[in-house]
Coordinates of C-alpha atoms in Angstrom, one line a residue:
M1 CA 15.3 255.2 137.7
K2 CA 16.0 256.3 140.6
G3 CA 19.6 256.6 139.5
N4 CA 18.3 258.7 137.1
F5 CA 16.3 261.1 138.7
K6 CA 19.6 261.4 140.9
K7 CA 21.8 262.5 137.9
H8 CA 18.8 265.1 136.7
F9 CA 18.4 267.1 139.7
L10 CA 22.3 267.0 140.8
F11 CA 22.6 268.6 137.2
Y12 CA 19.3 271.1 138.0
C13 CA 21.0 272.6 140.9
A14 CA 24.2 272.6 139.2
M15 CA 23.1 275.1 136.7
K16 CA 20.8 276.9 139.6
L17 CA 24.2 277.4 141.5
L18 CA 25.5 278.9 138.2
E19 CA 22.8 281.0 137.1
S20 CA 22.9 282.3 141.4
L21 CA 26.6 283.3 140.7
E22 CA 26.4 284.9 137.0
K23 CA 24.4 287.1 139.0
I24 CA 27.1 287.9 141.6
K25 CA 28.5 291.2 140.9
F26 CA 32.3 290.3 142.6
K27 CA 33.5 287.1 141.5
K28 CA 37.0 287.7 142.6
I29 CA 38.7 286.0 145.5
V30 CA 41.9 285.9 146.5
L31 CA 43.5 283.1 148.4
L32 CA 45.8 284.1 151.5
H33 CA 48.0 281.2 153.0
G34 CA 49.1 280.9 156.3
E35 CA 52.3 281.0 158.3
G36 CA 54.8 277.9 156.3
F37 CA 52.4 277.5 153.2
G38 CA 52.2 278.9 150.0
A39 CA 49.6 279.7 147.2
W40 CA 50.2 275.9 146.1
C41 CA 48.1 274.6 149.3
W42 CA 44.9 276.0 147.6
Y43 CA 44.9 273.7 144.8
K44 CA 41.3 272.1 145.3
T45 CA 39.7 275.2 146.5
I46 CA 40.7 276.8 143.1
A47 CA 39.9 274.2 140.3
Q48 CA 36.8 274.1 142.6
L49 CA 36.0 277.8 142.4
E50 CA 36.8 277.8 139.1
E51 CA 34.1 275.1 137.9
V52 CA 31.5 277.0 138.9
G53 CA 32.6 280.1 137.3
L54 CA 34.3 282.1 140.0
Q55 CA 37.8 283.6 140.1
P56 CA 40.2 282.6 142.1
T57 CA 43.9 283.7 142.6
A58 CA 46.2 282.6 145.3
L59 CA 48.7 284.9 146.2
D60 CA 51.9 284.3 147.7
L61 CA 53.0 286.2 150.9
T62 CA 56.3 287.5 151.1
G63 CA 59.3 285.1 151.4
S64 CA 56.4 282.3 150.8
G65 CA 56.1 279.7 148.2
I66 CA 57.7 280.3 145.2
D67 CA 58.5 283.9 146.1
L68 CA 62.4 284.2 146.1
T69 CA 62.7 286.9 148.8
D70 CA 65.1 286.0 152.2
T71 CA 62.1 285.0 154.9
N72 CA 64.9 286.4 157.2
T73 CA 65.1 290.1 155.6
V74 CA 60.8 289.9 156.6
T75 CA 60.3 292.0 159.6
T76 CA 56.6 293.9 159.4
L77 CA 53.2 293.0 158.2
A78 CA 53.5 295.2 155.9
E79 CA 56.5 293.6 154.0
Y80 CA 54.8 290.6 154.8
S81 CA 51.4 291.4 152.7
K82 CA 52.7 293.4 149.5
P83 CA 51.4 291.2 147.2
L84 CA 48.5 291.5 149.0
I85 CA 48.7 295.2 148.5
K86 CA 49.7 295.4 145.1
Y87 CA 47.3 293.3 144.1
L88 CA 44.8 295.6 145.3
E89 CA 46.1 299.1 144.4
N90 CA 46.1 297.5 140.8
L91 CA 42.7 296.5 140.8
P92 CA 40.2 299.5 139.0
V93 CA 38.2 301.8 140.2
D94 CA 34.5 300.2 140.7
E95 CA 35.9 296.5 141.1
K96 CA 36.1 294.4 145.1
V97 CA 37.4 291.5 146.1
I98 CA 36.2 288.7 148.3
L99 CA 39.6 287.6 150.8
V100 CA 40.0 284.3 152.1
G101 CA 42.7 284.3 154.7
H102 CA 43.7 281.5 156.8
S103 CA 45.5 280.6 160.1
S104 CA 48.2 283.6 160.2
G105 CA 47.2 285.0 156.6
G106 CA 44.0 286.4 158.6
A107 CA 46.9 288.7 160.1
C108 CA 47.3 289.9 156.8
L109 CA 43.3 290.2 155.7
S110 CA 42.8 292.4 159.0
Y111 CA 45.7 294.8 157.3
A112 CA 43.9 294.7 154.0
L113 CA 40.5 295.5 155.7
E114 CA 42.7 298.7 157.8
H115 CA 44.0 300.0 154.6
F116 CA 41.6 298.6 151.7
P117 CA 38.4 298.5 153.4
E118 CA 36.5 299.6 149.9
K119 CA 38.8 297.6 147.9
I120 CA 37.0 294.6 149.9
S121 CA 33.3 293.1 150.0
K122 CA 34.3 290.7 151.9
A123 CA 37.0 289.0 154.3
I124 CA 36.7 285.5 155.3
F125 CA 38.7 284.5 157.9
L126 CA 39.6 280.5 158.1
C127 CA 40.7 279.2 161.4
A128 CA 42.6 282.1 161.2
T129 CA 44.0 285.0 163.9
M130 CA 41.3 287.5 163.4
V131 CA 42.4 289.2 166.7
S132 CA 41.2 292.4 167.9
N133 CA 42.9 296.1 167.4
G134 CA 45.9 296.2 169.7
R135 CA 46.8 292.6 169.7
R136 CA 49.4 290.8 168.6
P137 CA 48.4 287.6 166.0
F138 CA 50.8 285.2 167.6
D139 CA 48.8 285.6 170.7
V140 CA 46.4 283.7 168.9
F141 CA 49.0 280.4 169.3
A142 CA 49.5 280.7 172.8
E143 CA 47.5 277.7 174.1
E144 CA 50.0 276.2 172.1
L145 CA 53.4 277.6 171.9
G146 CA 53.1 279.4 175.3
S147 CA 53.4 283.2 175.5
A148 CA 55.5 285.4 173.1
E149 CA 58.1 286.0 175.5
R150 CA 58.6 282.6 176.8
F151 CA 58.3 281.8 172.7
M152 CA 61.6 283.8 172.2
K153 CA 63.6 282.9 174.5
E154 CA 63.2 279.4 174.6
S155 CA 62.1 278.1 171.1
Q156 CA 63.8 274.8 169.4
F157 CA 61.9 275.9 166.2
L158 CA 63.3 279.2 166.0
I159 CA 65.5 280.3 162.9
Y160 CA 68.4 283.0 163.8
G161 CA 69.3 284.5 160.1
N162 CA 71.5 287.3 161.9
G163 CA 73.0 285.1 164.0
K164 CA 72.6 284.0 167.0
D165 CA 73.3 286.8 169.8
K166 CA 70.5 288.7 167.5
P167 CA 66.6 288.6 167.8
P168 CA 65.5 285.7 165.9
T169 CA 64.0 286.1 162.3
G170 CA 61.5 283.5 161.5
F171 CA 60.1 280.1 162.6
M172 CA 59.9 276.4 161.4
F173 CA 57.9 273.4 162.9
E174 CA 60.1 269.9 163.2
K175 CA 58.0 267.8 160.3
Q176 CA 56.5 265.1 162.7
L177 CA 55.0 268.6 165.2
M178 CA 53.8 270.0 162.0
K179 CA 52.0 266.7 160.7
G180 CA 49.8 266.3 164.2
L181 CA 49.7 270.1 164.6
Y182 CA 48.1 270.8 161.3
F183 CA 47.5 267.7 159.7
N184 CA 46.0 265.4 161.5
Q185 CA 42.6 265.0 159.6
S186 CA 44.6 265.3 156.2
P187 CA 45.3 263.3 153.7
T188 CA 48.7 261.4 153.2
K189 CA 49.2 263.0 149.9
D190 CA 48.6 266.3 150.6
V191 CA 50.6 266.1 153.9
A192 CA 53.5 264.7 151.7
L193 CA 53.1 267.8 149.2
A194 CA 53.1 269.8 152.2
M195 CA 56.3 268.4 153.9
V196 CA 58.6 269.1 150.7
S197 CA 56.9 272.6 149.9
M198 CA 56.7 274.3 153.6
R199 CA 58.9 277.3 154.2
S200 CA 59.7 278.9 158.0
T201 CA 57.5 282.0 159.2
P202 CA 59.3 285.3 159.5
L203 CA 58.5 286.1 162.8
G204 CA 58.2 289.7 162.9
P205 CA 54.7 290.1 161.4
I206 CA 52.8 288.0 163.1
M207 CA 54.9 289.5 166.5
E208 CA 53.3 292.9 165.5
E209 CA 50.6 294.7 167.4
L210 CA 47.9 295.4 165.0
S211 CA 46.8 298.9 164.8
L212 CA 42.7 298.4 163.3
T213 CA 40.2 301.2 163.4
P214 CA 36.4 301.4 163.5
E215 CA 36.3 303.9 160.5
K216 CA 38.0 301.5 158.5
Y217 CA 38.5 297.7 159.7
G218 CA 34.9 298.0 161.6
T219 CA 33.1 298.7 158.3
G220 CA 34.3 295.4 156.9
R221 CA 32.2 292.6 156.3
R222 CA 33.6 289.7 157.9
F223 CA 33.1 286.0 157.9
Y224 CA 34.5 283.5 160.4
I225 CA 34.9 279.7 159.7
Q226 CA 36.1 277.3 162.8
T227 CA 37.6 274.1 161.8
L228 CA 36.6 271.3 165.1
E229 CA 39.0 269.2 164.7
D230 CA 41.9 271.7 165.1
R231 CA 44.9 271.2 167.1
A232 CA 47.0 274.4 166.0
L233 CA 44.3 276.4 166.9
S234 CA 41.8 274.8 169.2
P235 CA 38.0 275.4 168.3
D236 CA 37.8 276.9 171.7
V237 CA 40.2 279.4 170.9
Q238 CA 38.4 280.0 167.4
E239 CA 35.2 280.2 169.6
K240 CA 37.1 283.0 171.4
L241 CA 38.1 285.3 168.7
V242 CA 34.5 284.8 167.7
R243 CA 32.9 286.0 170.5
E244 CA 35.7 289.0 171.4
N245 CA 35.6 290.3 167.9
P246 CA 32.1 289.3 166.1
P247 CA 31.9 288.4 162.9
E248 CA 29.2 288.9 160.9
G249 CA 28.8 285.2 160.1
V250 CA 30.4 282.1 161.3
F251 CA 30.1 279.0 159.9
K252 CA 32.1 275.5 161.0
I253 CA 33.4 272.4 159.5
K254 CA 33.1 268.9 161.6
G255 CA 36.1 266.7 160.8
S256 CA 38.3 269.2 160.1
D257 CA 42.0 269.7 160.9
H258 CA 43.7 273.2 160.5
C259 CA 44.0 272.8 157.5
P260 CA 40.2 272.2 155.3
F261 CA 41.5 272.8 152.1
F262 CA 43.2 269.2 151.9
S263 CA 40.7 267.5 154.9
K264 CA 37.7 269.0 154.2
P265 CA 37.8 270.8 150.5
Q266 CA 34.3 270.0 149.7
S267 CA 32.7 271.3 153.2
L268 CA 35.0 274.6 152.4
H269 CA 33.7 275.1 149.1
K270 CA 30.0 274.3 150.1
I271 CA 30.6 277.5 152.9
L272 CA 33.0 280.1 150.7
I273 CA 30.2 279.4 148.0
E274 CA 27.4 280.1 151.0
I275 CA 29.3 283.5 151.9
V276 CA 29.7 284.7 148.6
Q277 CA 25.8 284.6 147.8
I278 CA 25.6 286.6 151.0
L279 CA 23.9 289.9 149.9

């Protein structure tokens, strides 16, 4: 009897959620990956959002995922964000989307908020680089990687696509380090997928100082999701980002590493749905 009641209750809750989401005006959600990742990393999130009637789209940023652009040629945030900009430019006039940006994908989110505020209904920063005006996305990772200047001189992870006598063009962490930094709570199958799918990250976009204005970026509705077992972007650093650049709402995922779409997909899904429903 108890089992039947539970089934009926869960079915009722699911139907209520579907009804509630049916009334949502803007159902399109654009998912932006972080450094080294691609659209592929959102496979669980996409399936869950589609199941409740939302319309997720995961984009490959320039030189990422299956985009064939040579990473070494991507030198600016504008270039890196091109697939997102193209998507927003092609939206119908009265259409808006919800953007979700992971890790350094937060810089693309901020860039889009500054250039297309009228196209974005909400911007969700997922353990992401939500930096203030005049700051570089890379600065957020200084606790783990050292200052940008030091990283550019000393790091063993740098890629010199134009030759050793020229400035570095990208970086790629060694696999064992990546496992410890990004995937300390993720299932082994997802880690294996990441190990064969991740690509180098263009350096220029994350070393660029963001130009953000109160009139454009400042009018956007921003939300931040913190990951509490994160070793790549520590909870303390995430807390600092939220303090320095306060969003409309802050959510926390317990037990999540830097990749909640792998380690805590259900918790991430619930929070995304909650934010979608905020009027």
